[in-house]
């Protein structure tokens, strides 16, 4: 068994076809006839543009406009004077076309790959793709025609470039395995759009497989089996059938209302990290954003984002969401999330230290700038403010006081904002849970952060594998805490959501329905699955199950009962 990154869900079983990397060596001797060499280069660029435009058009028709943009961007890049212009200059200076292409592309690849930003790193992969395509044209190298591989093929390659991926026919390719690439690489995006299971970043896989070997690609778990044993193969054949059936069932939930079998209608929101993710929420049929982790905006920058930059980001997300809610969580920094330019002190116990709302209240300039940007963006949508890691009511009061002061400033400067903007608390510390009734009197809403609530309730570092056996949302203490928070919200008449991972757990969902959770906030990719699970339960059934579960003493007993009751 080999492990890699789960890049596109599903299970593929088939026969391997290895895409070999070509030898792209060339003669570097200085050229004599510059005019002829320039013509050779221009012809190659023309051929590249023609082939790329055809592939982009084909993708646009078969997959969609968004996916076609990846290859269209290659056309823009090659036409950029800093690309083809610089290559021409090198040829005029006597270099052959191959060496000019390689030198200019390598310069850009080096520049982009040094940048931290994943988007910029992807630019480096794009330019590598352009370089290899141009060199293949110049050296007249023939590629395996991926569009002609037989049905049931598992493609294995060091890297699958967008131009290679674009030739894939969904009906023939059962799975993809590569040695490089992450969840957000273009090959991952295309594999997901084509719904082909893919596992990327499997070290040295091209060295251990042969053409025609049988393989299993488990894109959901990120694992690969080469020449699997008979019993593994038969288990996976069943798993694959179940997955296909489930996917077809989930598609029926697109555009449907979120409702239990007996008509209780909780909201089904999503968790996002960037304004662009708001588009995913719409594409995945999410009903709002229950958690915008604003710290990514700060972590992706080398310097503190200005008020204007933040305003533009929040406004972009608010406009994409339109009338749907956008709950922006204020900077949740510290713990395991460091931002170098904030020069935060090293702490003995960072998870128990100066983080999240504690840091923001102690660094009012940072907090004020962010709150001001959020308030200004509230004029463009249904924005709400959420405070992370609240542990006492004084923190909520201090933040609300600051928000009131900023509102006065905005008013005086004639700037628009939502005067009735809601301010809520994340409930993710045991202290906040225990005083949920007090906090509820002064909060507009709650959202339960089970990721942290579990870690603090169980006193278990959520990233420490040695104690992970204790990290469970199903521990009776965590369940009691969650129930108490929802009861407190209900008693005060405020809505309670959940944005921790537990909100999409099929075992946890019936308990949340029984407790009366108002809003589930999940990863956009899990909207339909969550809606499907919710649809299978009635309140009466969920109540009977939760009554039984809440009477049990151990996590193991609880999980066993829930597994028995789960509705697939
Ligand atoms: C949580 O703690 O449950 C949560 C949603 O926040 P984060 O995972 O960002 O800490
Ligand atoms: Mg948290």
Coordinates of C-alpha atoms and ligand atoms in Angstrom, one line a residue:
X1 CA 0.0 0.0 0.0
X2 CA 1.2 3.5 -0.9
X3 CA 0.0 6.8 0.6
X4 CA -0.3 10.2 -0.9
X5 CA -2.6 13.2 -1.0
X6 CA -6.3 12.6 -1.5
X7 CA -6.9 15.0 -4.5
X8 CA -10.2 13.7 -6.0
X9 CA -12.6 11.4 -4.2
X10 CA -13.8 8.0 -5.3
X11 CA -12.3 4.6 -6.1
X12 CA -10.7 3.6 -9.3
X13 CA -9.7 0.0 -10.2
X14 CA -7.8 -0.7 -13.4
X15 CA -4.7 -1.3 -15.4
X16 CA -1.7 1.0 -15.1
X17 CA -0.3 3.1 -18.0
X18 CA 2.9 4.9 -17.1
X19 CA 3.4 8.2 -18.7
X20 CA 7.1 8.4 -19.2
X21 CA 9.0 11.6 -19.1
X22 CA 10.8 12.3 -22.4
X23 CA 14.4 13.0 -22.8
X24 CA 14.4 16.6 -23.9
X25 CA 18.1 17.0 -24.5
X26 CA 19.3 19.2 -27.4
X27 CA 22.5 20.5 -29.0
X28 CA 23.4 23.8 -27.3
X29 CA 25.9 24.9 -30.1
X30 CA 25.6 28.6 -31.1
X31 CA 23.4 29.1 -34.1
X32 CA 24.6 30.7 -37.4
X33 CA 21.4 31.6 -39.2
X34 CA 19.6 33.8 -36.7
X35 CA 16.7 34.6 -39.1
X36 CA 16.0 30.9 -39.7
X37 CA 16.2 30.1 -36.0
X38 CA 13.7 32.9 -35.2
X39 CA 11.4 31.5 -37.8
X40 CA 11.7 28.0 -36.2
X41 CA 10.9 29.5 -32.8
X42 CA 7.9 31.5 -34.1
X43 CA 6.5 28.4 -35.9
X44 CA 6.9 26.4 -32.6
X45 CA 5.1 29.1 -30.7
X46 CA 2.3 29.2 -33.3
X47 CA 1.9 25.4 -33.1
X48 CA 1.9 25.6 -29.3
X49 CA -0.8 28.3 -29.4
X50 CA -2.9 26.4 -31.9
X51 CA -2.8 23.1 -29.9
X52 CA -3.3 24.9 -26.6
X53 CA -6.3 26.8 -27.9
X54 CA -7.8 23.6 -29.3
X55 CA -7.3 21.8 -26.0
X56 CA -8.9 24.7 -24.1
X57 CA -11.9 24.7 -26.4
X58 CA -12.2 21.0 -26.0
X59 CA -12.1 21.3 -22.2
X60 CA -14.6 24.2 -22.3
X61 CA -17.1 22.0 -24.1
X62 CA -16.4 18.8 -22.1
X63 CA -15.8 20.1 -18.6
X64 CA -16.5 23.8 -18.2
X65 CA -15.3 27.3 -18.7
X66 CA -13.5 27.5 -15.3
X67 CA -11.3 24.5 -16.1
X68 CA -10.6 25.8 -19.6
X69 CA -9.2 29.0 -18.1
X70 CA -6.2 27.0 -16.9
X71 CA -5.0 26.4 -20.4
X72 CA -6.2 29.8 -21.7
X73 CA -3.9 31.4 -19.1
X74 CA -1.0 29.6 -20.9
X75 CA -1.9 31.4 -24.1
X76 CA -1.7 34.7 -22.2
X77 CA 1.6 33.8 -20.6
X78 CA 3.4 32.9 -23.8
X79 CA 2.2 36.1 -25.5
X80 CA 3.5 38.2 -22.6
X81 CA 6.5 40.3 -23.9
X82 CA 8.5 39.2 -20.9
X83 CA 8.2 35.6 -22.0
X84 CA 8.3 35.3 -25.8
X85 CA 10.0 38.7 -26.2
X86 CA 12.9 37.6 -23.9
X87 CA 13.2 34.3 -25.7
X88 CA 13.5 36.1 -29.0
X89 CA 16.2 38.4 -27.6
X90 CA 18.3 35.3 -26.6
X91 CA 17.9 33.8 -30.0
X92 CA 19.0 37.1 -31.6
X93 CA 22.1 36.8 -29.3
X94 CA 22.9 33.4 -30.9
X95 CA 21.2 30.9 -28.6
X96 CA 19.1 28.1 -30.1
X97 CA 15.4 28.2 -29.6
X98 CA 15.4 25.3 -27.1
X99 CA 18.0 27.0 -24.9
X100 CA 16.2 30.3 -25.1
X101 CA 12.9 28.7 -24.0
X102 CA 14.6 26.8 -21.2
X103 CA 16.5 29.9 -19.9
X104 CA 13.5 32.2 -19.8
X105 CA 11.1 29.6 -18.4
X106 CA 13.5 28.4 -15.7
X107 CA 14.0 32.0 -14.6
X108 CA 10.2 32.4 -14.0
X109 CA 9.9 28.9 -12.5
X110 CA 12.7 29.8 -10.0
X111 CA 11.0 33.1 -9.2
X112 CA 7.5 31.8 -8.7
X113 CA 8.4 28.6 -6.9
X114 CA 10.2 30.5 -4.2
X115 CA 7.0 32.4 -3.3
X116 CA 5.1 31.0 -0.3
X117 CA 1.7 31.6 -1.9
X118 CA 0.2 28.4 -3.3
X119 CA -1.3 30.4 -6.3
X120 CA 2.2 31.6 -7.2
X121 CA 3.6 28.1 -6.8
X122 CA 1.0 27.0 -9.3
X123 CA 2.2 29.6 -11.8
X124 CA 5.6 27.9 -11.6
X125 CA 3.9 24.6 -12.6
X126 CA 2.1 26.4 -15.5
X127 CA 5.4 27.7 -16.8
X128 CA 7.0 24.3 -16.5
X129 CA 4.1 22.9 -18.6
X130 CA 4.6 25.6 -21.3
X131 CA 8.4 24.9 -21.3
X132 CA 7.9 21.2 -21.7
X133 CA 5.3 21.6 -24.4
X134 CA 7.5 24.1 -26.4
X135 CA 10.5 21.8 -26.1
X136 CA 8.6 18.8 -27.3
X137 CA 7.4 20.7 -30.4
X138 CA 10.9 22.0 -31.1
X139 CA 12.4 18.5 -30.7
X140 CA 9.5 16.8 -32.5
X141 CA 8.9 14.5 -29.5
X142 CA 5.8 12.4 -29.8
X143 CA 3.8 11.9 -26.5
X144 CA 1.6 9.0 -25.5
X145 CA -1.8 10.0 -26.7
X146 CA -3.7 10.0 -23.4
X147 CA -6.9 10.6 -25.2
X148 CA -6.6 7.1 -26.7
X149 CA -5.9 5.0 -23.6
X150 CA -8.3 2.0 -23.2
X151 CA -11.2 2.0 -20.7
X152 CA -10.1 1.1 -17.2
X153 CA -6.7 2.8 -17.4
X154 CA -5.0 4.1 -14.2
X155 CA -2.6 6.9 -15.3
X156 CA 0.7 7.0 -13.4
X157 CA 3.1 9.9 -14.0
X158 CA 5.7 12.0 -12.2
X159 CA 3.4 15.0 -12.7
X160 CA 0.3 15.4 -14.8
X161 CA 0.5 18.8 -16.5
X162 CA -2.8 20.6 -17.4
X163 CA -2.1 19.9 -21.1
X164 CA -1.8 16.2 -20.3
X165 CA -4.8 16.2 -18.0
X166 CA -6.8 18.0 -20.7
X167 CA -6.5 14.9 -23.0
X168 CA -8.1 12.6 -20.5
X169 CA -11.4 11.0 -21.4
X170 CA -13.4 10.4 -18.3
X171 CA -14.9 7.2 -19.7
X172 CA -11.4 5.6 -20.2
X173 CA -9.4 6.8 -17.2
X174 CA -10.3 5.1 -13.9
X175 CA -7.8 6.8 -11.7
X176 CA -4.7 9.0 -11.5
X177 CA -1.5 8.6 -9.4
X178 CA 1.4 11.1 -9.5
X179 CA 4.6 11.7 -7.6
X180 CA 4.0 15.5 -7.2
X181 CA 1.2 17.9 -6.8
X182 CA -1.2 18.9 -4.0
X183 CA -4.9 19.3 -3.4
X184 CA -5.0 22.7 -5.2
X185 CA -2.7 21.8 -8.2
X186 CA -4.3 22.2 -11.5
X187 CA -4.2 18.4 -12.1
X188 CA -6.2 18.0 -8.9
X189 CA -8.7 20.6 -9.9
X190 CA -9.2 18.9 -13.3
X191 CA -9.4 15.4 -11.8
X192 CA -12.1 16.6 -9.5
X193 CA -14.0 18.3 -12.3
X194 CA -13.8 15.1 -14.3
X195 CA -14.8 13.1 -11.2
X196 CA -11.8 10.8 -11.6
X197 CA -10.3 9.4 -8.3
X198 CA -6.8 10.8 -7.8
X199 CA -4.0 10.3 -5.3
X200 CA -1.1 12.8 -5.8
X201 CA 2.4 13.1 -4.2
X202 CA 3.0 9.3 -3.9
X203 CA 6.8 9.2 -3.6
X204 CA 8.7 7.2 -6.3
X205 CA 5.5 5.5 -7.6
X206 CA 6.7 5.6 -11.2
X207 CA 9.7 3.5 -10.2
X208 CA 7.7 0.7 -8.6
X209 CA 4.9 0.2 -11.2
X210 CA 4.9 -1.4 -14.6
X211 CA 2.5 -1.0 -17.5
X212 CA -0.6 -3.2 -17.2
X213 CA -0.1 -3.8 -13.4
X214 CA -3.5 -3.9 -11.7
X215 CA -4.0 -1.0 -9.3
X216 CA -6.6 0.4 -6.9
X217 CA -6.7 4.2 -6.4
X218 CA -8.6 5.2 -3.3
X219 CA -8.9 9.0 -3.9
X220 CA -11.0 9.4 -0.7
X221 CA -8.4 8.0 1.7
X222 CA -5.4 9.0 -0.4
X223 CA -4.1 5.4 -0.8
X224 CA -3.0 3.2 -3.6
X225 CA -2.6 -0.6 -3.9
X226 CA -0.5 -2.0 -6.7
X227 CA -1.2 -5.7 -7.7
X228 CA -3.6 -6.0 -4.7
X229 CA -4.4 -9.3 -3.0
X230 CA -7.7 -11.0 -4.0
X231 CA -9.5 -10.1 -0.8
X232 CA -8.5 -6.4 -1.0
X233 CA -9.6 -6.3 -4.6
X234 CA -13.0 -7.8 -3.8
X235 CA -13.5 -5.4 -0.9
X236 CA -12.7 -2.5 -3.1
X237 CA -15.0 -3.6 -5.9
X238 CA -17.9 -3.5 -3.3
X239 CA -16.6 -0.1 -2.0
X240 CA -16.5 1.3 -5.5
X241 CA -20.1 0.3 -6.2
X242 CA -21.3 1.8 -2.9
X243 CA -19.4 5.0 -3.7
X244 CA -21.0 5.3 -7.1
X245 CA -24.4 4.7 -5.7
X246 CA -23.9 7.2 -3.0
X247 CA -22.7 9.9 -5.4
X248 CA -25.7 9.5 -7.7
X249 CA -27.9 9.7 -4.6
X250 CA -26.2 12.9 -3.4
X251 CA -26.7 14.7 -6.7
X252 CA -30.4 14.5 -6.1
X253 CA -29.9 16.8 -3.1
X254 CA -28.5 19.7 -5.1
X255 CA -31.0 22.6 -5.1
X256 CA -33.1 20.9 -2.5
X257 CA -34.1 22.4 0.9
X258 CA -32.3 21.1 3.9
X259 CA -34.9 19.4 6.0
X260 CA -35.3 16.4 8.3
X261 CA -37.7 13.7 7.3
X262 CA -40.4 15.4 9.5
X263 CA -39.8 18.9 8.3
X264 CA -37.3 20.6 10.7
X265 CA -35.2 22.9 8.6
X266 CA -31.8 23.8 10.0
X267 CA -29.5 26.0 7.9
X268 CA -26.6 24.4 6.0
X269 CA -23.7 26.8 5.8
X270 CA -20.0 26.4 4.8
X271 CA -16.5 27.0 6.2
X272 CA -14.2 29.0 4.0
X273 CA -10.7 30.4 4.2
X274 CA -10.5 32.9 1.3
X275 CA -13.0 35.2 -0.5
X276 CA -12.7 33.0 -3.6
X277 CA -13.9 30.0 -1.6
X278 CA -17.2 31.8 -1.4
X279 CA -17.7 30.8 -5.0
X280 CA -17.3 27.2 -4.0
X281 CA -20.1 27.6 -1.5
X282 CA -22.4 28.7 -4.2
X283 CA -21.2 26.0 -6.6
X284 CA -21.7 23.4 -3.8
X285 CA -25.2 24.7 -3.0
X286 CA -24.2 26.0 0.5
X287 CA -26.8 28.3 2.1
X288 CA -24.4 30.7 3.6
X289 CA -20.9 31.0 5.2
X290 CA -20.9 30.0 8.9
X291 CA -17.2 30.5 9.3
X292 CA -14.8 32.7 7.2
X293 CA -11.4 32.0 8.8
X294 CA -10.0 35.5 8.2
X295 CA -6.6 34.6 9.5
X296 CA -5.7 33.1 6.1
X297 CA -5.8 36.6 4.7
X298 CA -3.1 37.5 7.2
X299 CA -1.1 34.3 6.9
X300 CA -0.9 34.5 3.1
X301 CA 0.7 38.0 3.3
X302 CA 4.3 39.0 4.0
X303 CA 3.1 42.1 5.8
X304 CA -0.1 43.0 7.6
X305 CA -3.0 43.5 5.1
X306 CA -4.2 47.1 5.2
X307 CA -7.7 48.1 6.0
X308 CA -8.4 48.6 2.3
X309 CA -7.0 45.2 1.4
X310 CA -9.1 43.5 4.1
X311 CA -12.2 45.5 3.1
X312 CA -11.8 44.4 -0.5
X313 CA -11.5 40.8 0.5
X314 CA -14.5 40.8 2.9
X315 CA -16.6 42.8 0.3
X316 CA -15.7 40.3 -2.4
X317 CA -17.0 37.5 -0.3
X318 CA -20.1 39.4 0.8
X319 CA -20.9 40.2 -2.8
X320 CA -20.5 36.6 -3.9
X321 CA -22.8 35.5 -1.1
X322 CA -25.4 38.2 -1.9
X323 CA -28.4 37.8 0.4
X324 CA -26.9 34.7 2.1
X325 CA -25.1 35.1 5.4
X326 CA -21.4 35.6 5.7
X327 CA -20.1 35.1 9.2
X328 CA -16.6 36.5 9.4
X329 CA -14.5 35.3 12.3
X330 CA -12.1 37.9 13.5
X331 CA -8.4 37.1 13.5
X332 CA -7.8 33.7 15.2
X333 CA -4.1 33.8 15.6
X334 CA -1.7 32.1 18.0
X335 CA -1.9 28.5 19.1
X336 CA -0.6 26.6 16.1
X337 CA -1.1 29.6 13.7
X338 CA 1.9 31.9 13.6
X339 CA 2.2 35.1 11.6
X340 CA 5.9 36.0 11.4
X341 CA 5.4 39.8 10.9
X342 CA 3.3 40.0 14.1
X343 CA 6.5 39.0 16.1
X344 CA 4.4 37.1 18.7
X345 CA 6.3 36.0 21.8
X346 CA 7.3 32.3 22.0
X347 CA 5.1 30.8 24.7
X348 CA 5.4 27.7 26.9
X349 CA 1.8 26.8 26.2
X350 CA 0.7 28.5 23.0
X351 CA -2.7 26.8 23.0
X352 CA -3.4 28.2 26.4
X353 CA -1.8 31.5 25.7
X354 CA -2.1 34.9 24.1
X355 CA -4.2 34.0 21.1
X356 CA -7.4 34.9 19.1
X357 CA -9.6 37.4 20.8
X358 CA -7.1 37.8 23.6
X359 CA -4.4 38.9 21.2
X360 CA -6.8 41.2 19.3
X361 CA -8.0 42.9 22.5
X362 CA -4.4 43.5 23.5
X363 CA -3.5 44.8 20.1
X364 CA -6.3 47.3 19.4
X365 CA -4.8 48.7 16.2
X366 CA -4.8 45.3 14.6
X367 CA -8.3 44.6 15.9
X368 CA -9.7 48.1 15.0
X369 CA -8.4 47.9 11.5
X370 CA -10.0 44.5 10.9
X371 CA -13.3 45.4 12.6
X372 CA -13.5 48.6 10.5
X373 CA -12.9 46.7 7.3
X374 CA -15.6 44.1 8.3
X375 CA -18.1 46.9 9.2
X376 CA -17.5 48.7 5.9
X377 CA -18.0 45.4 4.0
X378 CA -21.3 44.8 5.8
X379 CA -22.8 47.4 3.5
X380 CA -22.4 44.9 0.7
X381 CA -24.1 41.8 2.0
X382 CA -25.4 40.0 5.1
X383 CA -22.2 40.1 7.1
X384 CA -21.9 39.0 10.8
X385 CA -19.0 39.3 13.2
X386 CA -17.8 36.2 15.2
X387 CA -15.3 36.3 18.0
X388 CA -13.0 33.3 18.4
X389 CA -11.9 31.7 21.7
X390 CA -14.1 33.8 24.0
X391 CA -13.6 32.6 27.6
X392 CA -15.4 35.3 29.6
X393 CA -18.2 37.8 29.1
X394 CA -15.7 40.8 29.5
X395 CA -14.1 39.9 26.2
X396 CA -17.4 40.0 24.4
X397 CA -18.2 43.3 26.0
X398 CA -14.8 44.8 25.2
X399 CA -15.2 43.8 21.5
X400 CA -18.7 45.1 21.3
X401 CA -17.5 48.4 22.9
X402 CA -14.8 48.7 20.2
X403 CA -17.4 47.9 17.5
X404 CA -19.7 50.7 18.8
X405 CA -16.8 53.2 18.8
X406 CA -15.9 52.3 15.2
X407 CA -19.5 52.6 14.2
X408 CA -19.5 56.2 15.5
X409 CA -16.3 56.9 13.5
X410 CA -17.8 55.5 10.3
X411 CA -21.0 57.5 10.9
X412 CA -19.0 60.7 11.3
X413 CA -17.1 60.0 8.1
X414 CA -20.4 59.3 6.2
X415 CA -19.4 55.7 5.5
X416 CA -22.0 53.0 5.0
X417 CA -22.3 49.9 7.1
X418 CA -25.0 47.6 8.5
X419 CA -26.2 49.3 11.7
X420 CA -27.8 46.1 12.9
X421 CA -24.7 43.9 12.3
X422 CA -24.9 40.8 14.5
X423 CA -22.0 40.0 16.8
X424 CA -21.7 36.4 18.0
X425 CA -19.3 34.2 19.9
X426 CA -17.6 31.0 19.0
X427 CA -18.1 28.6 21.9
X428 CA -14.9 26.6 21.9
X429 CA -13.5 26.8 25.4
X430 CA -14.9 25.0 28.5
X431 CA -15.4 28.3 30.3
X432 CA -17.5 29.7 27.5
X433 CA -19.5 26.5 27.5
X434 CA -20.1 26.7 31.2
X435 CA -21.2 30.3 31.1
X436 CA -23.1 29.9 27.8
X437 CA -26.3 31.1 29.6
X438 CA -24.5 34.4 30.5
X439 CA -22.9 34.9 27.1
X440 CA -26.2 34.1 25.4
X441 CA -27.8 37.2 27.0
X442 CA -25.3 39.5 25.3
X443 CA -24.5 37.6 22.0
X444 CA -26.6 37.6 18.8
X445 CA -25.6 34.1 18.0
X446 CA -23.3 31.2 18.9
X447 CA -21.2 28.9 16.8
X448 CA -19.8 25.8 18.5
X449 CA -16.1 25.1 17.5
X450 CA -15.9 21.5 18.3
X451 CA -12.3 21.2 17.1
X452 CA -11.1 23.4 19.9
X453 CA -13.9 22.6 22.4
X454 CA -12.9 18.9 22.2
X455 CA -9.2 19.7 22.7
X456 CA -9.8 22.0 25.7
X457 CA -12.5 19.8 27.3
X458 CA -10.5 16.7 27.0
X459 CA -7.2 18.5 27.7
X460 CA -5.7 17.0 24.6
X461 CA -3.5 18.8 22.0
X462 CA -5.5 18.4 18.8
X463 CA -2.4 17.9 16.8
X464 CA -0.6 15.4 19.1
X465 CA -0.8 11.8 17.8
X466 CA 0.3 10.3 21.1
X467 CA -2.9 11.5 22.9
X468 CA -5.2 11.4 19.9
X469 CA -7.0 8.4 21.4
X470 CA -8.5 10.8 23.9
X471 CA -9.5 13.4 21.3
X472 CA -13.1 12.5 20.5
X473 CA -16.2 14.7 20.1
X474 CA -18.1 11.7 21.2
X475 CA -16.7 11.7 24.7
X476 CA -19.6 12.1 27.2
X477 CA -18.1 15.4 28.5
X478 CA -18.0 17.0 25.0
X479 CA -21.5 15.8 24.2
X480 CA -22.8 17.3 27.5
X481 CA -21.0 20.5 26.7
X482 CA -22.5 20.7 23.2
X483 CA -26.0 20.0 24.5
X484 CA -25.6 22.6 27.3
X485 CA -24.5 25.3 24.7
X486 CA -27.5 24.6 22.4
X487 CA -29.9 24.6 25.4
X488 CA -28.5 27.9 26.6
X489 CA -28.8 29.5 23.2
X490 CA -32.4 28.2 22.9
X491 CA -33.3 29.5 26.4
X492 CA -32.1 33.0 25.4
X493 CA -33.7 32.8 22.0
X494 CA -30.5 33.1 19.9
X495 CA -29.6 30.8 17.1
X496 CA -26.8 28.2 17.7
X497 CA -24.6 26.9 14.9
X498 CA -21.7 24.5 14.7
X499 CA -18.6 25.2 12.6
X500 CA -16.3 22.5 13.9
X501 CA -15.7 19.3 11.8
X502 CA -18.3 17.4 13.9
X503 CA -21.1 19.3 12.1
X504 CA -20.6 17.1 9.0
X505 CA -20.0 13.8 10.9
X506 CA -22.9 11.4 10.0
X507 CA -22.6 9.9 13.5
X508 CA -22.9 13.3 15.2
X509 CA -25.7 14.8 13.0
X510 CA -28.6 12.9 14.6
X511 CA -27.5 14.1 18.1
X512 CA -27.3 17.7 16.8
X513 CA -30.8 17.4 15.3
X514 CA -32.1 16.1 18.7
X515 CA -30.3 18.9 20.6
X516 CA -31.9 21.4 18.2
X517 CA -28.9 22.9 16.4
X518 CA -30.0 25.7 14.1
X519 CA -27.1 25.8 11.7
X520 CA -24.6 23.3 10.4
X521 CA -21.4 24.8 8.9
X522 CA -19.3 22.3 6.9
X523 CA -16.7 22.1 4.2
X524 CA -18.3 23.0 0.9
X525 CA -17.6 19.6 -0.5
X526 CA -19.7 18.0 2.2
X527 CA -22.9 20.1 1.8
X528 CA -24.8 17.5 -0.2
X529 CA -23.6 14.6 2.0
X530 CA -24.7 16.5 5.2
X531 CA -28.1 17.5 3.6
X532 CA -28.6 13.8 2.7
X533 CA -27.9 12.6 6.3
X534 CA -30.2 15.3 7.8
X535 CA -33.0 14.2 5.4
X536 CA -32.9 10.7 6.8
X537 CA -33.8 11.5 10.4
X538 CA -37.0 12.5 12.1
X539 CA -36.8 14.4 15.4
X540 CA -38.5 11.6 17.3
X541 CA -35.9 9.1 16.0
X542 CA -33.0 11.5 16.8
X543 CA -34.4 12.1 20.3
X544 CA -34.7 8.4 21.0
X545 CA -31.1 7.9 19.9
X546 CA -29.7 10.9 21.8
X547 CA -31.5 9.9 25.0
X548 CA -29.8 6.5 24.8
X549 CA -26.4 8.0 24.0
X550 CA -26.5 10.6 26.8
X551 CA -27.1 7.8 29.3
X552 CA -23.9 6.0 28.4
X553 CA -20.6 6.3 30.3
X554 CA -17.9 5.9 27.7
X555 CA -16.9 7.2 24.3
X556 CA -16.6 3.6 23.0
X557 CA -20.1 2.7 24.0
X558 CA -21.5 5.9 22.4
X559 CA -19.7 5.3 19.1
X560 CA -20.8 1.7 19.0
X561 CA -24.5 2.7 19.5
X562 CA -24.2 5.5 16.9
X563 CA -22.6 3.2 14.4
X564 CA -25.4 0.8 14.8
X565 CA -28.0 3.5 14.3
X566 CA -26.3 5.3 11.4
X567 CA -28.4 5.6 8.3
X568 CA -26.4 5.1 5.1
Ligands
LIG1 C1 -13.0 24.9 15.9 O1 -12.2 25.1 16.8 O2 -13.9 24.1 15.9 C2 -13.0 25.8 14.7 C3 -14.0 25.7 13.8 O3 -12.0 26.6 14.5 P1 -10.5 26.3 14.1 O4 -10.6 24.8 13.5 O5 -10.2 27.2 13.0 O6 -9.8 26.4 15.3
LIG2 MG1 -11.1 27.0 17.0

